[in-house]
Each structure stands twice: as C-alpha cells, then as structure tokens.
PDB file of C-alpha atoms in Angstrom:
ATOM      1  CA  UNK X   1      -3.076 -13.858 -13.437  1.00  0.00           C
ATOM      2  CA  UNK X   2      -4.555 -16.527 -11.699  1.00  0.00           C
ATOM      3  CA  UNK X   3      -2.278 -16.708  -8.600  1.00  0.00           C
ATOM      4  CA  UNK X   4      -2.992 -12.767  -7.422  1.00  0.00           C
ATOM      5  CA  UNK X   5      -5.636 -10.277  -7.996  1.00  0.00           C
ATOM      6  CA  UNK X   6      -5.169  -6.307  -6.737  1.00  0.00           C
ATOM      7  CA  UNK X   7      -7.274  -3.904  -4.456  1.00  0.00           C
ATOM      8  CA  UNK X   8      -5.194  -0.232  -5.381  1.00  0.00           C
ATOM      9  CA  UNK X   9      -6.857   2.307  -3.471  1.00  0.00           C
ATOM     10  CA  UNK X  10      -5.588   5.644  -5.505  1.00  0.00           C
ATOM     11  CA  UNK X  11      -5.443   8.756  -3.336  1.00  0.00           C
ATOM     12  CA  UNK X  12      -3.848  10.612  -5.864  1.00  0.00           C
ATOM     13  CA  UNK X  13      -5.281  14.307  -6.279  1.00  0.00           C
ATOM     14  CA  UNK X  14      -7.048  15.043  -9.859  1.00  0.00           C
ATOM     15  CA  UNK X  15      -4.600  18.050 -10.544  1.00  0.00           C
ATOM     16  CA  UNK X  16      -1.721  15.857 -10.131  1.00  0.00           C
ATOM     17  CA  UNK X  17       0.554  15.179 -12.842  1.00  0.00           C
ATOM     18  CA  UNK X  18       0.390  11.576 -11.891  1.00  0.00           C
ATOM     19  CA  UNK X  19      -3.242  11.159 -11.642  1.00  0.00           C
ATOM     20  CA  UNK X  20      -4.633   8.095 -13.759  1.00  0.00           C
ATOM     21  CA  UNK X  21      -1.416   6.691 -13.642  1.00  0.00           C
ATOM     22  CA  UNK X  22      -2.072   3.863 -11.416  1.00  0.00           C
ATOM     23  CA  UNK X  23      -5.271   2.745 -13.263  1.00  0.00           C
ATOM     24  CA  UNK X  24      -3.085   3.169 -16.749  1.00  0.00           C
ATOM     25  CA  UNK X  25      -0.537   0.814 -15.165  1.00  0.00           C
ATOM     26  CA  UNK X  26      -3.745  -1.268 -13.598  1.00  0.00           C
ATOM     27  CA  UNK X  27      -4.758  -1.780 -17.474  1.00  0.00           C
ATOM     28  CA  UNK X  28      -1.461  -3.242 -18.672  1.00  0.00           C
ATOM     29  CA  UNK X  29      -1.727  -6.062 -16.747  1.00  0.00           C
ATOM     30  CA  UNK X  30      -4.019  -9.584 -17.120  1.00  0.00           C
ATOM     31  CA  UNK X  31      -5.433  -9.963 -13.576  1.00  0.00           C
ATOM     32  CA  UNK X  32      -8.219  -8.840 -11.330  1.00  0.00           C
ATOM     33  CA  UNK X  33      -7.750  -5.456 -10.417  1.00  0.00           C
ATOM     34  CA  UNK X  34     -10.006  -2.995  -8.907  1.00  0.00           C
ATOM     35  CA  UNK X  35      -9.266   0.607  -8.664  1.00  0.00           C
ATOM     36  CA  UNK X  36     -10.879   3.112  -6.120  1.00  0.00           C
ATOM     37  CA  UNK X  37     -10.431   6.998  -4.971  1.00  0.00           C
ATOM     38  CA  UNK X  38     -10.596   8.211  -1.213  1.00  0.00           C
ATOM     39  CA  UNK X  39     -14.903   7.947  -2.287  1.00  0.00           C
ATOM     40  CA  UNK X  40     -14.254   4.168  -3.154  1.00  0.00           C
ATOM     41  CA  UNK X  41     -12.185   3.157   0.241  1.00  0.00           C
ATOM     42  CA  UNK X  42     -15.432   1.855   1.851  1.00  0.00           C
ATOM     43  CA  UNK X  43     -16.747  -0.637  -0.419  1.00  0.00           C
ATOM     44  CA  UNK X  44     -13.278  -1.923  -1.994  1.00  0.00           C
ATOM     45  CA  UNK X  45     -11.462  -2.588   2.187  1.00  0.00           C
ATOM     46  CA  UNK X  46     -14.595  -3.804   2.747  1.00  0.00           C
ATOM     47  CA  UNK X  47     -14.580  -6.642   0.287  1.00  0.00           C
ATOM     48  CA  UNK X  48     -11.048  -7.368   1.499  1.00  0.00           C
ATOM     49  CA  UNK X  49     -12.221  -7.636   5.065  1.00  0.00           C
ATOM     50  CA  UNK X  50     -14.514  -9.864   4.019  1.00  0.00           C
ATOM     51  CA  UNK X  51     -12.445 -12.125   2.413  1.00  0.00           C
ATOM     52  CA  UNK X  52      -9.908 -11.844   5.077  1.00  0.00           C
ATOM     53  CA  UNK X  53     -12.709 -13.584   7.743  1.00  0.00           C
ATOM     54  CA  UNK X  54     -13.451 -16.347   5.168  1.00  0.00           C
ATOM     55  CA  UNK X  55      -9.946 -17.306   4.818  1.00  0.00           C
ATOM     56  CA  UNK X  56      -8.907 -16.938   8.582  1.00  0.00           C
ATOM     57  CA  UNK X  57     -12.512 -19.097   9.393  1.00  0.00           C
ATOM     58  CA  UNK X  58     -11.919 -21.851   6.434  1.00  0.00           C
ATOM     59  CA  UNK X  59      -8.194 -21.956   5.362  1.00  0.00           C
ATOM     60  CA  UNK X  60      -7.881 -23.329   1.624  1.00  0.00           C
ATOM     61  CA  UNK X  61      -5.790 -22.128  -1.100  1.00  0.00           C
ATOM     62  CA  UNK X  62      -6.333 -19.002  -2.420  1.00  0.00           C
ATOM     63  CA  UNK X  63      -5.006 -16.294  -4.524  1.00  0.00           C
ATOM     64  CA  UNK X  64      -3.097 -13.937  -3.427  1.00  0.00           C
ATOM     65  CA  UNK X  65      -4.384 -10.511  -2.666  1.00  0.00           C
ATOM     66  CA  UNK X  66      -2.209  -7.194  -2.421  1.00  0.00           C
ATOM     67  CA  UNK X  67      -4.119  -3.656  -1.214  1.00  0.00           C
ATOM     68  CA  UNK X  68      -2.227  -0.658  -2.665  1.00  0.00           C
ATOM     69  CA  UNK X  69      -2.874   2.085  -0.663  1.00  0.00           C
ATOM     70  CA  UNK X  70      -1.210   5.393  -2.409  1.00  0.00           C
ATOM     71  CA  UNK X  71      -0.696   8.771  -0.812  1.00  0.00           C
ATOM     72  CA  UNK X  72      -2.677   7.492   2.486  1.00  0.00           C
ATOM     73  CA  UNK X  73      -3.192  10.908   3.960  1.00  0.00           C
ATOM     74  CA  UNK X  74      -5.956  11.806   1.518  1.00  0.00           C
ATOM     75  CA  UNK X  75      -7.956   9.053   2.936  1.00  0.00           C
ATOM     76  CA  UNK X  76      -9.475  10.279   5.820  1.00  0.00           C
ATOM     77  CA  UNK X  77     -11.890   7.607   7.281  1.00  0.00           C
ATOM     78  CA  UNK X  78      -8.454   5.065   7.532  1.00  0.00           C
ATOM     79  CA  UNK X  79      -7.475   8.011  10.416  1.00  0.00           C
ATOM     80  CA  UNK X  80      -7.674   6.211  14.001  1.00  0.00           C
ATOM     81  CA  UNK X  81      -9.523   8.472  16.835  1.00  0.00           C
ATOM     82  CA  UNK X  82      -9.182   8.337  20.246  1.00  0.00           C
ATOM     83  CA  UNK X  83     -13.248   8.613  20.834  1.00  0.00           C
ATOM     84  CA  UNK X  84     -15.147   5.806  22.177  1.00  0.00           C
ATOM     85  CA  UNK X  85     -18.134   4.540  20.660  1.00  0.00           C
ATOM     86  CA  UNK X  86     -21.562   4.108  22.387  1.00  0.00           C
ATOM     87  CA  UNK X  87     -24.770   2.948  20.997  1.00  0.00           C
ATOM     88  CA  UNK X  88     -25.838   2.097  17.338  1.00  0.00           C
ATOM     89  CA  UNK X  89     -22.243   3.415  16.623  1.00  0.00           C
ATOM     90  CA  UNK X  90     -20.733   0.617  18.134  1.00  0.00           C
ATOM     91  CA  UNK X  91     -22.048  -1.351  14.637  1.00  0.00           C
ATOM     92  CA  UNK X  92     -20.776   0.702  11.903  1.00  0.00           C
ATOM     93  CA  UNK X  93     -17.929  -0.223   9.878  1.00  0.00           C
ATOM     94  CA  UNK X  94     -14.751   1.550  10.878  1.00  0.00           C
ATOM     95  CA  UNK X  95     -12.165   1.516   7.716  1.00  0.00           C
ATOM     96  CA  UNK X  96      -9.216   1.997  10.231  1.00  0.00           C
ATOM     97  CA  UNK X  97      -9.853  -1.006  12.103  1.00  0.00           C
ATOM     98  CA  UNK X  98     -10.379  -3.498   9.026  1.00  0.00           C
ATOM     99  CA  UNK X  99      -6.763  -1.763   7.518  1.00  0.00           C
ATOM    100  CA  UNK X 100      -5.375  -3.068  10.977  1.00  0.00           C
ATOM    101  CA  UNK X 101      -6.929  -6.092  11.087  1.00  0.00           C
ATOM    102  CA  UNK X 102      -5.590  -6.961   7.612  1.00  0.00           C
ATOM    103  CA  UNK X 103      -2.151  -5.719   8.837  1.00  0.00           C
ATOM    104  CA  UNK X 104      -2.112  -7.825  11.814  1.00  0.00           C
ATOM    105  CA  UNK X 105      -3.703 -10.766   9.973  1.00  0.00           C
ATOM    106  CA  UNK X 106      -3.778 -11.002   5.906  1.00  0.00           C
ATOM    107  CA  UNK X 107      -0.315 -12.033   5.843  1.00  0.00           C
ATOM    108  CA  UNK X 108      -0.969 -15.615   7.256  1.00  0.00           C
ATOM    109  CA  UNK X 109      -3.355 -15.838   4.573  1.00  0.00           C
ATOM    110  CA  UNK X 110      -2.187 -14.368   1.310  1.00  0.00           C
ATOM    111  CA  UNK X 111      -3.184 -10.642   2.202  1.00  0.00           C
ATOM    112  CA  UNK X 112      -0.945  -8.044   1.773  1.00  0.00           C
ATOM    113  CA  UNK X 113      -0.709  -4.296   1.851  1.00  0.00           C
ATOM    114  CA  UNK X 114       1.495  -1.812   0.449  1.00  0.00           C
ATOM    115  CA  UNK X 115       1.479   1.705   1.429  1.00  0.00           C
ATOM    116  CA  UNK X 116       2.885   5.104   0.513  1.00  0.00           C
ATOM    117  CA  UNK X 117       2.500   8.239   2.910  1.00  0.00           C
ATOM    118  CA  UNK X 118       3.996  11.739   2.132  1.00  0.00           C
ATOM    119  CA  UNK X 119       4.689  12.324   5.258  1.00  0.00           C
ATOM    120  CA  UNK X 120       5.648  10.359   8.566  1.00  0.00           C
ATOM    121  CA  UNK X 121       3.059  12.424  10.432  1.00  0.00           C
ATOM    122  CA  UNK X 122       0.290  12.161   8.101  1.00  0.00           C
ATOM    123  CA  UNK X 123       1.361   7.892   8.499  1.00  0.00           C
ATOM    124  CA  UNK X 124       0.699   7.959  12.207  1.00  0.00           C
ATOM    125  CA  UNK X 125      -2.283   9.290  11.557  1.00  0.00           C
ATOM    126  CA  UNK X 126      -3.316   5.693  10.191  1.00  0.00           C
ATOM    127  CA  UNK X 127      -0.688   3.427  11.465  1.00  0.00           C
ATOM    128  CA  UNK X 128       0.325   2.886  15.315  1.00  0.00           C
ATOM    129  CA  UNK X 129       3.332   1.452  16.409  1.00  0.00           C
ATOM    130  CA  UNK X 130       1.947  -2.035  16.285  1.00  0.00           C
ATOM    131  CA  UNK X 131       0.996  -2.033  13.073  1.00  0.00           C
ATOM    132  CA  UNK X 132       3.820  -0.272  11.645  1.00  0.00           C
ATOM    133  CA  UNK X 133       5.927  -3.162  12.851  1.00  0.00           C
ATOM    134  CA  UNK X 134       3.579  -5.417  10.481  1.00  0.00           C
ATOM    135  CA  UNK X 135       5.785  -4.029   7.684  1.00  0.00           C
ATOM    136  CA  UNK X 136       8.637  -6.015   6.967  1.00  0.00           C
ATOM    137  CA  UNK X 137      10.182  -3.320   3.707  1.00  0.00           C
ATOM    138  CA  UNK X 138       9.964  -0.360   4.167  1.00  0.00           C
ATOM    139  CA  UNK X 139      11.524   2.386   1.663  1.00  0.00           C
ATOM    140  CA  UNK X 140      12.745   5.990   3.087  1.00  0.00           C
ATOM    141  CA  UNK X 141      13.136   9.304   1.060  1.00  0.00           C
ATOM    142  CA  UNK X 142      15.122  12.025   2.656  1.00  0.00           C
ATOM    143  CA  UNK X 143      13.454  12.772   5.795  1.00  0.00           C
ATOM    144  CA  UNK X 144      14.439  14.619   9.384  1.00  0.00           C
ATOM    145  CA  UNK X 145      17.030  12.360  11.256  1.00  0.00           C
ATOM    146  CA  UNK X 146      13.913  11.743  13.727  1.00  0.00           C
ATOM    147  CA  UNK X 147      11.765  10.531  11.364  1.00  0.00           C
ATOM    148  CA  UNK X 148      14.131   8.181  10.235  1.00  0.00           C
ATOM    149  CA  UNK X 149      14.711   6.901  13.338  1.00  0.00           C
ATOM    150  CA  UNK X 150      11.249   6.268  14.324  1.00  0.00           C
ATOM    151  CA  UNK X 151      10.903   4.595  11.280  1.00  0.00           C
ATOM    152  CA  UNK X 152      14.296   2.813  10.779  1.00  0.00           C
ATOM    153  CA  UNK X 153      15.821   3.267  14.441  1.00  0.00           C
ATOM    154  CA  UNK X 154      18.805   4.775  12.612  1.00  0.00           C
ATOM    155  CA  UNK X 155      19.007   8.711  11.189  1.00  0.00           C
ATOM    156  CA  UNK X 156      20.645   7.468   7.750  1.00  0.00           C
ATOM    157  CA  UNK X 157      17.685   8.551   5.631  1.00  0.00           C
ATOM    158  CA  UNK X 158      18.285  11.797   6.689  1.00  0.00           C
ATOM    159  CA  UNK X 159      21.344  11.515   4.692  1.00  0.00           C
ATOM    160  CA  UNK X 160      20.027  10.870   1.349  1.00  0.00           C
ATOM    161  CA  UNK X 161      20.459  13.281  -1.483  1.00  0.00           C
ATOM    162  CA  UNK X 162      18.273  13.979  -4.531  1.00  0.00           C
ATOM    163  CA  UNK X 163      16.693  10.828  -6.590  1.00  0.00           C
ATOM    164  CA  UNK X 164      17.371   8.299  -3.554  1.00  0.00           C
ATOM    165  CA  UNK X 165      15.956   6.252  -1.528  1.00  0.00           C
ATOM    166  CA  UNK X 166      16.387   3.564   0.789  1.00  0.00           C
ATOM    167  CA  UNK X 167      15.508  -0.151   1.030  1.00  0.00           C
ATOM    168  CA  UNK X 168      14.929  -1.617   4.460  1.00  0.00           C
ATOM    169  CA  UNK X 169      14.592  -4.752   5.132  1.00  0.00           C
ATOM    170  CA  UNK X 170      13.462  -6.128   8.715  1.00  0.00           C
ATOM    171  CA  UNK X 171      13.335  -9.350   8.401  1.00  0.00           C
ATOM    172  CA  UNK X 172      17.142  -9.215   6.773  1.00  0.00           C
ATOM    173  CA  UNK X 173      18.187  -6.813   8.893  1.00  0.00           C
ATOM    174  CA  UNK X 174      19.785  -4.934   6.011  1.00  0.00           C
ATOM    175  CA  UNK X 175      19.456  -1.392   4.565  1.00  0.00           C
ATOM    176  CA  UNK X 176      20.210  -0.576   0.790  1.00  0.00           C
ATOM    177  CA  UNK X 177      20.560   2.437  -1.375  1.00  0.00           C
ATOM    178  CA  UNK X 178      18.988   2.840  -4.527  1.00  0.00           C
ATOM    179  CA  UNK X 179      17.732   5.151  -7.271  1.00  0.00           C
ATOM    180  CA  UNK X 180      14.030   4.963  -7.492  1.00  0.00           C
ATOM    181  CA  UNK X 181      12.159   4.058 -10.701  1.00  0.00           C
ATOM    182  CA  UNK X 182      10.358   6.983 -13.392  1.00  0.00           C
ATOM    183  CA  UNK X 183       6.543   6.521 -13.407  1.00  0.00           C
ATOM    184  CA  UNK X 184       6.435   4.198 -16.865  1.00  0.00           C
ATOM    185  CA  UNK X 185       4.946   6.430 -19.434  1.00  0.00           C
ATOM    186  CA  UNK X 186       2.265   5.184 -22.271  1.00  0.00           C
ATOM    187  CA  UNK X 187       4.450   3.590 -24.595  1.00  0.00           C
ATOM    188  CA  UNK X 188       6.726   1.182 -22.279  1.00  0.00           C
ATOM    189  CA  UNK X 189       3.287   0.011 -20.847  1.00  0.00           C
ATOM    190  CA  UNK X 190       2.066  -0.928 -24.059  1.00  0.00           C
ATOM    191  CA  UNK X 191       5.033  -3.056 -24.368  1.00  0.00           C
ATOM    192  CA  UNK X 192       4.558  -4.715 -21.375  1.00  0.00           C
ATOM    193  CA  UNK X 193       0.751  -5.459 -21.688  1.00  0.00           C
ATOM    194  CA  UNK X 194       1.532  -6.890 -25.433  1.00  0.00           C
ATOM    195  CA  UNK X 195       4.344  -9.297 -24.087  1.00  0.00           C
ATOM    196  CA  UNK X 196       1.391 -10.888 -21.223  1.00  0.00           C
ATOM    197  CA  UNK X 197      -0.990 -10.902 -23.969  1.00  0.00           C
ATOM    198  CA  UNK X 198       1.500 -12.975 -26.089  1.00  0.00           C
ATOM    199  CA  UNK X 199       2.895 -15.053 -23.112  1.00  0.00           C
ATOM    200  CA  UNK X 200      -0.995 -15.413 -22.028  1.00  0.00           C
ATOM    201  CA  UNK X 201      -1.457 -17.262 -25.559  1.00  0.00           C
ATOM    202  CA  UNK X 202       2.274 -19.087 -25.021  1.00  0.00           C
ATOM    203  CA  UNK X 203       3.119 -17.324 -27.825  1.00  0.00           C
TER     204      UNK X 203
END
C-alpha cells in the first residue's frame, strides 16, 4: 500500500447497474484511494497536477500514482475547445490541459492514467493525436474498421465477436485476444480485502 496510492475519477451514471462499483472495489483494497464523480474532477486532477510540478521541479522517490478515468465522455470540462482565451480567463484552471500535461509528463515520474471511453468519438473529444500516442496498451471492443484503425492502424477490432476484446501493446508491437473480466461482485471482494488484511498483518 505504500508503493501506490489511486485518483479514480468515476463517470459512471447513477441509474447504471454498475454504479458504486468502482468505490466497492476502491474499499477492498489497503491504499490511498480517492474517489470522485464528473462534480469531483476539479479538485481531485487538480491535486494530481500539483503533485506532478513538485515531482518534475524536485525529483525524489515517490509513490506511485495511477488516475482512473471511467466512461470519460461524462466529464465534460476534460473536453478540449478550439477558443482562445483573453483576459482574467487566461488564469483559470483548465482540466483538459492538466489531463495532457500528466499524459505527456507523469510517466517520467510515477504518474499514470488509465482511461475508458464508450466511444472513439466521444475520446477525441478529450484526447488529440499526441496524447493518444502517450498510451502504450490500449484495449479495443468491437468497433467500425475505421475506428480501429485510427486507434490500432489495423481494422482487426472490427472483427471481434461478442465478450472480446483486444490487447494492444505499442511498445511490443503485439496484439492479443482475450475474454474480458465480470465486474467482481460483493462476495469475491470480500475475499480479496480479507487476504490484504491478513497479508498486511503477515499473517
């Protein structure tokens, strides 16, 4: 718990069937975690920013920090505009460009940031080309052959069938098939949060 703490930015709606589930998940586990909705996204990327300029100004060893950004689309202040600011807006905080500063520059210091969009369109909408290239995996439902290429160069995803997915990995240069994972219900996180507490103790 001591090596990694967790931003998870939940966009998941409240009628959802899988609402609550990240912060059920978050509970299971020993380490720093802080949970936020689209109302949240200000204050919680803002402490990562933050952190991000003390560790790129005074390099020491530091936890590592991953930002979970689910269902991006519902967060609409992380959308990038084309307007240019003049005046006293010049000095507010824009979310978009501290999520592509940490893209561009966590990395290198122990920041990371996993994301999930429903839709390639609604993942332009936050990410350019530039800092889609930041990812290194990337995993691919079924999707239009030219969504898959924009995101994969190849129109494979648009191949998959029910219950798959693919793994892609840049920096490997390899792409794998698999059968994605059930959310965990109640009970097998119980388990898991009573096997840290016992390893925790060295039980």
């Amino acid at each position: 718990p001591a090596d990694a703490r967790f931003v998870i930015l939940d966009g998941t709606p409240d009628d959802n069937e899988a609402a609550g589930c990240l912060a059920e998940v978050a509970g299971a586990l020993p380490h720093e975690i802080e949970v936020g909705t689209p109302a949240d996204l200000k204050a919680l990327l803002s402490g990562v920013a933050e952190e991000l300029a003390r560790r790129m100004s005074a390099p020491r060893p530091a936890p590592s920090i991953f930002v979970f950004l689910f269902d991006g689309s519902r967060f609409r202040d992380l959308r990038r505009s084309d307007e240019f600011s003049f005046g006293s807006r010049e000095a507010e905080v824009n979310p978009a460009d501290q999520l592509a500063e940490l893209l561009r520059e966590g990395p290198a210091v122990g920041i990371h940031v996993i994301a999930w969009f429903d839709t390639v369109n609604n993942l332009q909408r936050v990410i350019d080309r530039s800092g889609l290239r930041e990812f290194e995996m990337r995993v691919l439902f079924q999707m239009s052959a030219n969504d898959s290429t924009n995101l994969i160069d190849t129109p494979v995803a648009n191949r998959l069938g029910t219950h798959r997915a693919l793994f892609a990995s840049e920096e490997l240069g390899t792409l794998e098939k698999f059968r994605p994972y059930h959310v965990p219900d109640s009970e097998w996180l119980g388990i898991v949060k009573e096997r840290l507490r016992r390893a925790e103790l060295g039980e």
